Amino acid sequence: MHKIKAQFLLLILITGFLSYGLFQFLWMNKFNVYDGLNPYFHFLPVYGPSSLSDNLVQQAKNYEIPDSDQDTETIDNLKPFFDLTDKYTSLFIYKMDGEYLTEKQAQVIEDPAFNMAFLYGYHLTDGSFERYQSFPLEFKNGTGSVQLIFYHSMYYIMIYAIISLLISCLFFIFVVMYFLSVKVNRITKIKESILQMASGNLESPVPVFYLDEIGIVSYQLEQLRITLKKTFEQEQVNQNLIANLSHDLKTPLTILNGYLEIIKRNPSKIEYIDSCIQKTNEINNLSNRILKKEEDIHMEWVSNEFIWNEIKEHIDYISLAGFQVETIYKEFKGIQIDVTSYKRILSNIFSNILKYGDKQKKVIVECHCSEYLILVFKNYIQLNSIEIESHRIGLKSIETRMKQMNGEMIVESYENQFCIKLIFQR
């Protein structure tokens, strides 16, 4: 977790620096904000009432300035003069040489709540809420120096400082929480991907994140998903290969067995020995090709005699099995096919006829030729075979091989009649 720790520490440092900079920016613009908000909130004037200075200048001529801070009588006489200030203003009187004479503290300082805010706020704001004003003042018996300290902005500055600090802290918290939420969200997505993989769904990719340990986990998990998917796909291919091999070998073996039964019952049927040898070679070639996984298509030109003779061979066999066959044949010049695939297609079709066909109804085989060569195989299904479970491996195999030869298979079924159309490009 070193990368995540390093990212988090770097984020803390950068975010802390930015938060501090944000607070400083807000603090530097406190009086700009004051000027902008004042028309709406009517804050107390920073320097007190604008008429205060003028009143002090006019009224000072009616009072004497004390000789020293020990001149209590004169100081007491200045009480009405001090009352010209409001409760947020402190007034100090000095001689022109700077010697302290007397003062009046702002009444608000005596307020416990204000005093507590003053003590904490002074350190927080470095006394920026105190506004000073000094000027000479002519009294009845001489000239003195007056200093005014205004605390009118005390509450605004304190509230503004707290809000600025709160905004800076919220910014810091938001960035940190956003960083954590991104990491948690990534972990959640990885968890969902793991659950999908556990349920058998290997199609949905795992979101890959980079730069840290979470990214490494997501990348490795995605590689695991890809590997598992390829493994399962290969297993499925192997299962399909075994199923196709079993199904494709079944028909020629059945036919071979039928020929051997005929020869056994009637040894004079020597002509079937060649058919047995042919079927044996066909089985041998078929098994070799499948076991070597030679599924490539080898298109070659064949004559119409070859196409029809292969069909007639199967017709002869199902005729021996008790089926009546009606043929409709129109000659054509030939087509390009993969011979092995064509033989396997015919084996699958006639295997289904033997297994499901109704011997009481005719099997119809048609050969039409126009823009395409169309072979049609129609048969009626036994009523007791309709409910026989079928995995349709033969039909799937036929459809796959027709597509490989740029052809098409159309299956039509209505009531108890079944029809397969094979459409070849010419």
Tab-separated table of C-alpha atoms in Angstrom:
chain	number	residue	atom	x	y	z
A	1	MET	CA	0.000	0.000	0.000
A	2	HIS	CA	3.009	2.301	-0.318
A	3	LYS	CA	1.709	4.095	-3.417
A	4	ILE	CA	-1.659	4.854	-1.839
A	5	LYS	CA	0.050	6.081	1.332
A	6	ALA	CA	2.342	8.312	-0.690
A	7	GLN	CA	-0.612	9.674	-2.679
A	8	PHE	CA	-2.557	10.349	0.500
A	9	LEU	CA	0.334	12.118	2.246
A	10	LEU	CA	1.017	14.221	-0.852
A	11	LEU	CA	-2.668	15.066	-1.047
A	12	ILE	CA	-2.701	16.124	2.630
A	13	LEU	CA	0.294	18.408	2.097
A	14	ILE	CA	-1.011	20.000	-1.087
A	15	THR	CA	-4.569	20.350	0.206
A	16	GLY	CA	-3.325	21.805	3.507
A	17	PHE	CA	-1.237	24.354	1.620
A	18	LEU	CA	-4.175	25.258	-0.629
A	19	SER	CA	-6.520	25.529	2.365
A	20	TYR	CA	-4.095	27.839	4.124
A	21	GLY	CA	-3.783	29.912	0.942
A	22	LEU	CA	-7.577	30.063	0.657
A	23	PHE	CA	-7.885	31.306	4.241
A	24	GLN	CA	-5.218	33.962	3.650
A	25	PHE	CA	-6.965	35.083	0.474
A	26	LEU	CA	-10.311	35.388	2.249
A	27	TRP	CA	-8.719	37.173	5.196
A	28	MET	CA	-6.907	39.699	3.009
A	29	ASN	CA	-10.213	40.598	1.378
A	30	LYS	CA	-12.263	40.883	4.557
A	31	PHE	CA	-12.973	44.584	4.130
A	32	ASN	CA	-13.685	44.187	0.413
A	33	VAL	CA	-16.277	41.626	1.421
A	34	TYR	CA	-17.469	44.039	4.116
A	35	ASP	CA	-18.001	46.748	1.511
A	36	GLY	CA	-19.813	44.308	-0.754
A	37	LEU	CA	-22.146	42.966	1.952
A	38	ASN	CA	-22.741	46.171	3.880
A	39	PRO	CA	-25.514	47.465	1.565
A	40	TYR	CA	-27.485	44.302	2.330
A	41	PHE	CA	-26.681	43.681	5.992
A	42	HIS	CA	-26.024	47.258	7.205
A	43	PHE	CA	-23.010	46.559	9.399
A	44	LEU	CA	-21.808	49.099	11.965
A	45	PRO	CA	-19.424	51.645	10.388
A	46	VAL	CA	-15.804	50.650	10.816
A	47	TYR	CA	-14.825	54.105	12.087
A	48	GLY	CA	-17.970	54.828	14.035
A	49	PRO	CA	-20.484	57.568	13.227
A	50	SER	CA	-19.110	60.011	10.640
A	51	SER	CA	-20.197	62.996	12.760
A	52	LEU	CA	-18.153	61.955	15.809
A	53	SER	CA	-14.957	63.792	14.870
A	54	ASP	CA	-16.789	67.007	14.087
A	55	ASN	CA	-18.677	66.877	17.385
A	56	LEU	CA	-15.464	66.334	19.320
A	57	VAL	CA	-13.796	69.326	17.603
A	58	GLN	CA	-16.740	71.606	18.380
A	59	GLN	CA	-17.303	70.449	21.970
A	60	ALA	CA	-13.602	70.383	22.979
A	61	LYS	CA	-13.585	74.205	23.102
A	62	ASN	CA	-15.997	74.038	26.060
A	63	TYR	CA	-13.725	71.863	28.179
A	64	GLU	CA	-10.315	72.237	29.737
A	65	ILE	CA	-7.550	69.720	29.185
A	66	PRO	CA	-6.104	68.245	32.431
A	67	ASP	CA	-2.623	69.239	33.462
A	68	SER	CA	-1.784	65.613	34.269
A	69	ASP	CA	-3.414	62.274	34.935
A	70	GLN	CA	-3.630	63.359	38.596
A	71	ASP	CA	-5.899	66.317	37.816
A	72	THR	CA	-9.048	64.473	38.885
A	73	GLU	CA	-11.300	67.541	39.011
A	74	THR	CA	-10.676	68.458	35.393
A	75	ILE	CA	-10.924	64.825	34.362
A	76	ASP	CA	-14.318	64.527	36.073
A	77	ASN	CA	-15.505	67.626	34.214
A	78	LEU	CA	-14.704	65.856	30.901
A	79	LYS	CA	-17.436	63.232	31.475
A	80	PRO	CA	-19.982	64.939	29.162
A	81	PHE	CA	-17.231	65.201	26.561
A	82	PHE	CA	-16.528	61.456	26.809
A	83	ASP	CA	-20.251	60.728	26.508
A	84	LEU	CA	-20.124	61.967	22.902
A	85	THR	CA	-18.690	58.536	21.933
A	86	ASP	CA	-20.841	55.454	21.516
A	87	LYS	CA	-20.391	52.130	23.330
A	88	TYR	CA	-18.069	50.729	20.611
A	89	THR	CA	-15.522	53.581	20.822
A	90	SER	CA	-12.650	54.168	23.256
A	91	LEU	CA	-11.260	57.714	23.628
A	92	PHE	CA	-7.738	58.595	24.886
A	93	ILE	CA	-6.388	62.115	25.553
A	94	TYR	CA	-2.660	62.908	25.507
A	95	LYS	CA	-0.551	66.031	25.678
A	96	MET	CA	1.069	67.021	22.422
A	97	ASP	CA	4.331	65.544	23.634
A	98	GLY	CA	2.613	62.175	24.069
A	99	GLU	CA	2.097	62.234	27.837
A	100	TYR	CA	-0.963	60.236	28.846
A	101	LEU	CA	-3.728	62.223	30.567
A	102	THR	CA	-7.021	60.328	30.666
A	103	GLU	CA	-9.246	57.893	28.814
A	104	LYS	CA	-12.664	56.322	28.466
A	105	GLN	CA	-12.885	52.657	27.454
A	106	ALA	CA	-15.657	51.510	25.144
A	107	GLN	CA	-18.625	50.282	27.149
A	108	VAL	CA	-18.866	47.106	25.085
A	109	ILE	CA	-15.560	45.869	26.515
A	110	GLU	CA	-17.285	45.562	29.892
A	111	ASP	CA	-19.724	43.052	28.322
A	112	PRO	CA	-18.529	39.521	29.385
A	113	ALA	CA	-19.491	37.970	26.034
A	114	PHE	CA	-17.709	40.693	24.099
A	115	ASN	CA	-14.734	40.545	26.424
A	116	MET	CA	-14.354	36.788	25.889
A	117	ALA	CA	-14.673	37.226	22.126
A	118	PHE	CA	-12.176	40.058	22.354
A	119	LEU	CA	-9.586	37.945	24.175
A	120	TYR	CA	-9.814	34.981	21.770
A	121	GLY	CA	-10.420	37.097	18.703
A	122	TYR	CA	-7.466	39.348	19.338
A	123	HIS	CA	-5.064	36.420	18.990
A	124	LEU	CA	-6.974	34.952	16.043
A	125	THR	CA	-7.204	38.204	14.094
A	126	ASP	CA	-4.054	39.828	15.441
A	127	GLY	CA	-6.175	42.767	16.590
A	128	SER	CA	-7.263	43.635	13.043
A	129	PHE	CA	-10.755	44.521	14.256
A	130	GLU	CA	-9.364	47.530	16.125
A	131	ARG	CA	-9.453	50.654	13.970
A	132	TYR	CA	-7.432	53.702	15.129
A	133	GLN	CA	-7.847	57.411	14.498
A	134	SER	CA	-5.675	60.205	15.997
A	135	PHE	CA	-5.794	63.967	15.536
A	136	PRO	CA	-4.995	67.184	17.535
A	137	LEU	CA	-7.826	68.861	19.384
A	138	GLU	CA	-8.151	72.459	20.644
A	139	PHE	CA	-9.441	72.641	24.234
A	140	LYS	CA	-10.355	75.772	26.222
A	141	ASN	CA	-6.950	75.938	27.906
A	142	GLY	CA	-4.681	74.389	25.269
A	143	THR	CA	-4.099	71.775	22.590
A	144	GLY	CA	-4.133	68.036	23.167
A	145	SER	CA	-3.937	64.861	21.094
A	146	VAL	CA	-6.959	62.584	20.880
A	147	GLN	CA	-6.841	58.896	19.910
A	148	LEU	CA	-10.017	56.987	19.077
A	149	ILE	CA	-10.167	53.180	18.987
A	150	PHE	CA	-13.217	51.768	17.215
A	151	TYR	CA	-14.545	48.255	17.892
A	152	HIS	CA	-17.511	48.474	15.559
A	153	SER	CA	-16.153	45.744	13.227
A	154	MET	CA	-15.477	43.354	16.113
A	155	TYR	CA	-18.478	41.084	15.504
A	156	TYR	CA	-18.159	41.191	11.731
A	157	ILE	CA	-14.454	40.350	11.843
A	158	MET	CA	-14.985	37.513	14.299
A	159	ILE	CA	-17.826	35.990	12.291
A	160	TYR	CA	-15.904	36.502	9.050
A	161	ALA	CA	-12.808	34.840	10.540
A	162	ILE	CA	-14.851	31.832	11.706
A	163	ILE	CA	-16.587	31.530	8.317
A	164	SER	CA	-13.264	31.836	6.462
A	165	LEU	CA	-11.733	29.185	8.689
A	166	LEU	CA	-14.786	26.974	8.206
A	167	ILE	CA	-14.639	27.359	4.400
A	168	SER	CA	-10.940	26.473	4.376
A	169	CYS	CA	-11.517	23.424	6.584
A	170	LEU	CA	-14.475	22.293	4.472
A	171	PHE	CA	-12.338	22.622	1.361
A	172	PHE	CA	-9.664	20.465	2.992
A	173	ILE	CA	-12.219	17.879	4.145
A	174	PHE	CA	-13.954	17.834	0.760
A	175	VAL	CA	-10.738	17.123	-1.159
A	176	VAL	CA	-9.675	14.393	1.258
A	177	MET	CA	-13.140	12.804	1.267
A	178	TYR	CA	-13.270	12.967	-2.530
A	179	PHE	CA	-9.926	11.167	-2.713
A	180	LEU	CA	-11.161	8.487	-0.309
A	181	SER	CA	-14.503	8.163	-2.123
A	182	VAL	CA	-12.687	7.586	-5.435
A	183	LYS	CA	-10.628	4.803	-3.867
A	184	VAL	CA	-13.671	3.255	-2.180
A	185	ASN	CA	-15.648	3.480	-5.428
A	186	ARG	CA	-12.863	1.671	-7.274
A	187	ILE	CA	-12.754	-1.054	-4.619
A	188	THR	CA	-16.551	-1.377	-4.862
A	189	LYS	CA	-16.356	-1.817	-8.642
A	190	ILE	CA	-13.663	-4.460	-8.242
A	191	LYS	CA	-15.852	-6.233	-5.658
A	192	GLU	CA	-18.793	-6.203	-8.093
A	193	SER	CA	-16.568	-7.621	-10.821
A	194	ILE	CA	-15.414	-10.407	-8.490
A	195	LEU	CA	-19.046	-11.255	-7.656
A	196	GLN	CA	-19.902	-11.327	-11.370
A	197	MET	CA	-16.983	-13.632	-12.068
A	198	ALA	CA	-18.020	-15.847	-9.136
A	199	SER	CA	-21.517	-16.114	-10.626
A	200	GLY	CA	-20.048	-17.267	-13.944
A	201	ASN	CA	-20.210	-13.997	-15.880
A	202	LEU	CA	-16.862	-13.669	-17.629
A	203	GLU	CA	-18.069	-11.299	-20.353
A	204	SER	CA	-18.098	-8.057	-18.364
A	205	PRO	CA	-14.586	-6.574	-18.258
A	206	VAL	CA	-13.053	-5.588	-14.944
A	207	PRO	CA	-12.467	-1.796	-14.802
A	208	VAL	CA	-8.721	-1.250	-14.797
A	209	PHE	CA	-7.252	1.543	-12.658
A	210	TYR	CA	-3.636	2.531	-12.714
A	211	LEU	CA	-0.989	4.267	-10.568
A	212	ASP	CA	-1.509	2.419	-7.276
A	213	GLU	CA	-2.101	-0.936	-5.616
A	214	ILE	CA	-5.818	-0.861	-6.454
A	215	GLY	CA	-4.852	-0.471	-10.111
A	216	ILE	CA	-2.503	-3.454	-9.860
A	217	VAL	CA	-5.266	-5.596	-8.327
A	218	SER	CA	-7.783	-4.537	-11.005
A	219	TYR	CA	-5.299	-5.224	-13.806
A	220	GLN	CA	-4.392	-8.665	-12.481
A	221	LEU	CA	-8.081	-9.466	-11.947
A	222	GLU	CA	-8.837	-8.487	-15.549
A	223	GLN	CA	-6.011	-10.724	-16.763
A	224	LEU	CA	-7.466	-13.550	-14.644
A	225	ARG	CA	-10.905	-12.960	-16.200
A	226	ILE	CA	-9.453	-13.090	-19.712
A	227	THR	CA	-7.539	-16.284	-18.914
A	228	LEU	CA	-10.598	-17.955	-17.379
A	229	LYS	CA	-12.742	-16.905	-20.324
A	230	LYS	CA	-10.263	-18.378	-22.804
A	231	THR	CA	-10.066	-21.567	-20.725
A	232	PHE	CA	-13.842	-21.986	-20.591
A	233	GLU	CA	-14.167	-21.172	-24.297
A	234	GLN	CA	-11.554	-23.787	-25.096
A	235	GLU	CA	-13.372	-26.294	-22.915
A	236	GLN	CA	-16.594	-25.476	-24.747
A	237	VAL	CA	-14.825	-25.959	-28.084
A	238	ASN	CA	-13.518	-29.309	-26.897
A	239	GLN	CA	-16.974	-30.348	-25.710
A	240	ASN	CA	-18.502	-29.307	-29.035
A	241	LEU	CA	-15.736	-31.166	-30.857
A	242	ILE	CA	-16.477	-34.347	-28.926
A	243	ALA	CA	-20.226	-33.927	-29.462
A	244	ASN	CA	-19.769	-33.329	-33.205
A	245	LEU	CA	-17.358	-36.248	-33.486
A	246	SER	CA	-19.807	-38.550	-31.737
A	247	HIS	CA	-22.717	-37.365	-33.837
A	248	ASP	CA	-20.890	-37.349	-37.178
A	249	LEU	CA	-19.424	-40.804	-36.648
A	250	LYS	CA	-22.740	-42.281	-35.597
A	251	THR	CA	-24.388	-42.147	-39.037
A	252	PRO	CA	-21.607	-43.804	-41.119
A	253	LEU	CA	-21.192	-46.415	-38.379
A	254	THR	CA	-24.932	-47.101	-38.472
A	255	ILE	CA	-24.865	-47.397	-42.264
A	256	LEU	CA	-21.791	-49.636	-42.112
A	257	ASN	CA	-23.526	-51.834	-39.567
A	258	GLY	CA	-26.574	-52.001	-41.830
A	259	TYR	CA	-24.525	-53.105	-44.824
A	260	LEU	CA	-22.799	-55.766	-42.725
A	261	GLU	CA	-26.175	-57.056	-41.499
A	262	ILE	CA	-27.335	-57.357	-45.118
A	263	ILE	CA	-24.202	-59.273	-46.102
A	264	LYS	CA	-24.572	-61.461	-43.033
A	265	ARG	CA	-28.144	-62.374	-43.944
A	266	ASN	CA	-27.385	-62.663	-47.647
A	267	PRO	CA	-23.712	-63.420	-48.398
A	268	SER	CA	-24.404	-63.083	-52.133
A	269	LYS	CA	-24.721	-59.290	-51.756
A	270	ILE	CA	-21.059	-58.820	-52.584
A	271	GLU	CA	-21.698	-55.341	-54.031
A	272	TYR	CA	-22.167	-53.970	-50.498
A	273	ILE	CA	-18.598	-54.844	-49.575
A	274	ASP	CA	-17.346	-51.823	-51.544
A	275	SER	CA	-19.846	-49.639	-49.697
A	276	CYS	CA	-18.541	-51.013	-46.395
A	277	ILE	CA	-14.962	-50.234	-47.379
A	278	GLN	CA	-16.003	-46.736	-48.490
A	279	LYS	CA	-17.757	-46.061	-45.195
A	280	THR	CA	-14.750	-47.374	-43.276
A	281	ASN	CA	-12.461	-44.986	-45.131
A	282	GLU	CA	-14.927	-42.165	-44.591
A	283	ILE	CA	-14.976	-42.846	-40.835
A	284	ASN	CA	-11.189	-43.005	-40.755
A	285	ASN	CA	-10.776	-39.722	-42.651
A	286	LEU	CA	-13.438	-38.035	-40.546
A	287	SER	CA	-11.883	-39.059	-37.233
A	288	ASN	CA	-8.398	-38.047	-38.375
A	289	ARG	CA	-9.583	-34.635	-39.479
A	290	ILE	CA	-11.485	-33.948	-36.278
A	291	LEU	CA	-8.776	-35.200	-33.937
A	292	LYS	CA	-6.216	-33.036	-35.750
A	293	LYS	CA	-8.691	-30.134	-35.480
A	294	GLU	CA	-8.480	-29.556	-39.214
A	295	GLU	CA	-11.661	-27.550	-39.501
A	296	ASP	CA	-10.470	-25.400	-42.407
A	297	ILE	CA	-12.664	-25.455	-45.480
A	298	HIS	CA	-11.127	-26.722	-48.737
A	299	MET	CA	-13.446	-25.590	-51.521
A	300	GLU	CA	-13.229	-27.533	-54.779
A	301	TRP	CA	-15.296	-27.904	-57.903
A	302	VAL	CA	-17.465	-31.056	-58.080
A	303	SER	CA	-19.832	-32.296	-60.748
A	304	ASN	CA	-23.557	-32.737	-60.499
A	305	GLU	CA	-23.014	-36.515	-60.625
A	306	PHE	CA	-20.954	-36.407	-57.442
A	307	ILE	CA	-23.558	-34.293	-55.630
A	308	TRP	CA	-26.410	-36.589	-56.593
A	309	ASN	CA	-24.511	-39.882	-56.187
A	310	GLU	CA	-23.756	-39.020	-52.562
A	311	ILE	CA	-27.454	-38.384	-52.002
A	312	LYS	CA	-28.419	-41.609	-53.794
A	313	GLU	CA	-26.118	-43.614	-51.555
A	314	HIS	CA	-28.020	-42.413	-48.486
A	315	ILE	CA	-31.338	-42.894	-50.273
A	316	ASP	CA	-30.418	-46.518	-50.972
A	317	TYR	CA	-29.608	-47.112	-47.337
A	318	ILE	CA	-32.794	-45.601	-45.874
A	319	SER	CA	-34.717	-47.551	-48.530
A	320	LEU	CA	-33.210	-50.720	-47.131
A	321	ALA	CA	-34.341	-49.505	-43.699
A	322	GLY	CA	-37.940	-49.419	-44.962
A	323	PHE	CA	-38.407	-45.818	-46.130
A	324	GLN	CA	-40.054	-44.881	-49.425
A	325	VAL	CA	-38.226	-42.097	-51.217
A	326	GLU	CA	-39.452	-39.817	-53.991
A	327	THR	CA	-36.826	-37.808	-55.870
A	328	ILE	CA	-37.070	-34.729	-58.070
A	329	TYR	CA	-33.811	-34.054	-59.857
A	330	LYS	CA	-32.778	-31.371	-62.344
A	331	GLU	CA	-29.306	-31.497	-63.781
A	332	PHE	CA	-26.797	-28.722	-63.268
A	333	LYS	CA	-23.185	-28.127	-64.189
A	334	GLY	CA	-21.644	-28.446	-60.742
A	335	ILE	CA	-20.708	-26.304	-57.760
A	336	GLN	CA	-17.843	-25.518	-55.419
A	337	ILE	CA	-18.058	-27.230	-52.021
A	338	ASP	CA	-15.947	-28.740	-49.266
A	339	VAL	CA	-16.396	-32.442	-49.936
A	340	THR	CA	-15.922	-33.583	-46.354
A	341	SER	CA	-18.379	-31.010	-45.032
A	342	TYR	CA	-20.924	-31.951	-47.703
A	343	LYS	CA	-20.702	-35.630	-46.764
A	344	ARG	CA	-21.095	-34.829	-43.076
A	345	ILE	CA	-24.142	-32.662	-43.825
A	346	LEU	CA	-25.830	-35.486	-45.724
A	347	SER	CA	-24.952	-37.938	-42.952
A	348	ASN	CA	-26.596	-35.672	-40.369
A	349	ILE	CA	-29.739	-35.171	-42.474
A	350	PHE	CA	-30.325	-38.851	-43.220
A	351	SER	CA	-29.381	-39.808	-39.651
A	352	ASN	CA	-32.254	-37.628	-38.431
A	353	ILE	CA	-34.585	-39.196	-41.014
A	354	LEU	CA	-33.659	-42.664	-39.754
A	355	LYS	CA	-34.136	-41.641	-36.135
A	356	TYR	CA	-37.316	-39.538	-36.347
A	357	GLY	CA	-38.844	-40.277	-39.776
A	358	ASP	CA	-42.210	-41.943	-40.296
A	359	LYS	CA	-41.745	-44.955	-42.593
A	360	GLN	CA	-45.424	-44.852	-43.522
A	361	LYS	CA	-44.956	-41.539	-45.315
A	362	LYS	CA	-42.696	-40.786	-48.264
A	363	VAL	CA	-39.372	-39.020	-47.912
A	364	ILE	CA	-39.031	-36.393	-50.642
A	365	VAL	CA	-35.637	-35.321	-51.955
A	366	GLU	CA	-35.530	-32.469	-54.473
A	367	CYS	CA	-32.736	-30.867	-56.449
A	368	HIS	CA	-33.448	-27.479	-58.040
A	369	CYS	CA	-31.015	-25.295	-59.914
A	370	SER	CA	-31.420	-21.674	-60.901
A	371	GLU	CA	-29.310	-18.869	-59.547
A	372	TYR	CA	-28.507	-21.195	-56.626
A	373	LEU	CA	-28.390	-24.944	-56.172
A	374	ILE	CA	-31.142	-25.889	-53.729
A	375	LEU	CA	-31.388	-29.317	-52.138
A	376	VAL	CA	-34.643	-30.035	-50.321
A	377	PHE	CA	-35.230	-32.900	-47.877
A	378	LYS	CA	-38.768	-33.457	-46.594
A	379	ASN	CA	-40.038	-36.159	-44.294
A	380	TYR	CA	-42.827	-36.813	-41.833
A	381	ILE	CA	-42.005	-37.248	-38.153
A	382	GLN	CA	-43.186	-40.235	-36.160
A	383	LEU	CA	-45.811	-39.205	-33.657
A	384	ASN	CA	-44.011	-41.057	-30.849
A	385	SER	CA	-40.701	-39.310	-31.670
A	386	ILE	CA	-41.978	-35.742	-31.379
A	387	GLU	CA	-41.395	-35.784	-27.630
A	388	ILE	CA	-37.907	-37.327	-27.905
A	389	GLU	CA	-35.404	-34.888	-26.460
A	390	SER	CA	-32.915	-33.580	-29.010
A	391	HIS	CA	-29.891	-31.348	-28.481
A	392	ARG	CA	-30.088	-30.329	-32.189
A	393	ILE	CA	-26.350	-30.947	-32.510
A	394	GLY	CA	-26.845	-32.203	-36.074
A	395	LEU	CA	-28.745	-29.096	-37.186
A	396	LYS	CA	-26.196	-26.807	-35.555
A	397	SER	CA	-23.398	-28.661	-37.306
A	398	ILE	CA	-25.197	-28.396	-40.677
A	399	GLU	CA	-25.800	-24.671	-40.207
A	400	THR	CA	-22.150	-24.059	-39.285
A	401	ARG	CA	-20.793	-25.987	-42.285
A	402	MET	CA	-23.196	-24.341	-44.745
A	403	LYS	CA	-22.046	-20.915	-43.562
A	404	GLN	CA	-18.415	-21.987	-43.940
A	405	MET	CA	-19.190	-22.857	-47.584
A	406	ASN	CA	-20.985	-19.487	-48.087
A	407	GLY	CA	-24.294	-21.309	-48.174
A	408	GLU	CA	-27.456	-21.266	-46.106
A	409	MET	CA	-29.677	-23.728	-44.283
A	410	ILE	CA	-33.403	-23.142	-43.875
A	411	VAL	CA	-35.441	-25.328	-41.526
A	412	GLU	CA	-39.238	-25.475	-41.816
A	413	SER	CA	-41.449	-27.460	-39.477
A	414	TYR	CA	-45.227	-27.525	-39.350
A	415	GLU	CA	-47.473	-30.097	-37.728
A	416	ASN	CA	-45.573	-33.372	-38.125
A	417	GLN	CA	-43.728	-32.481	-41.335
A	418	PHE	CA	-40.053	-31.486	-41.315
A	419	CYS	CA	-38.149	-29.828	-44.152
A	420	ILE	CA	-34.488	-28.807	-44.608
A	421	LYS	CA	-33.351	-26.636	-47.502
A	422	LEU	CA	-29.668	-26.371	-48.388
A	423	ILE	CA	-28.818	-23.384	-50.577
A	424	PHE	CA	-25.414	-23.432	-52.315
A	425	GLN	CA	-23.729	-20.611	-54.215
A	426	ARG	CA	-23.025	-21.493	-57.838
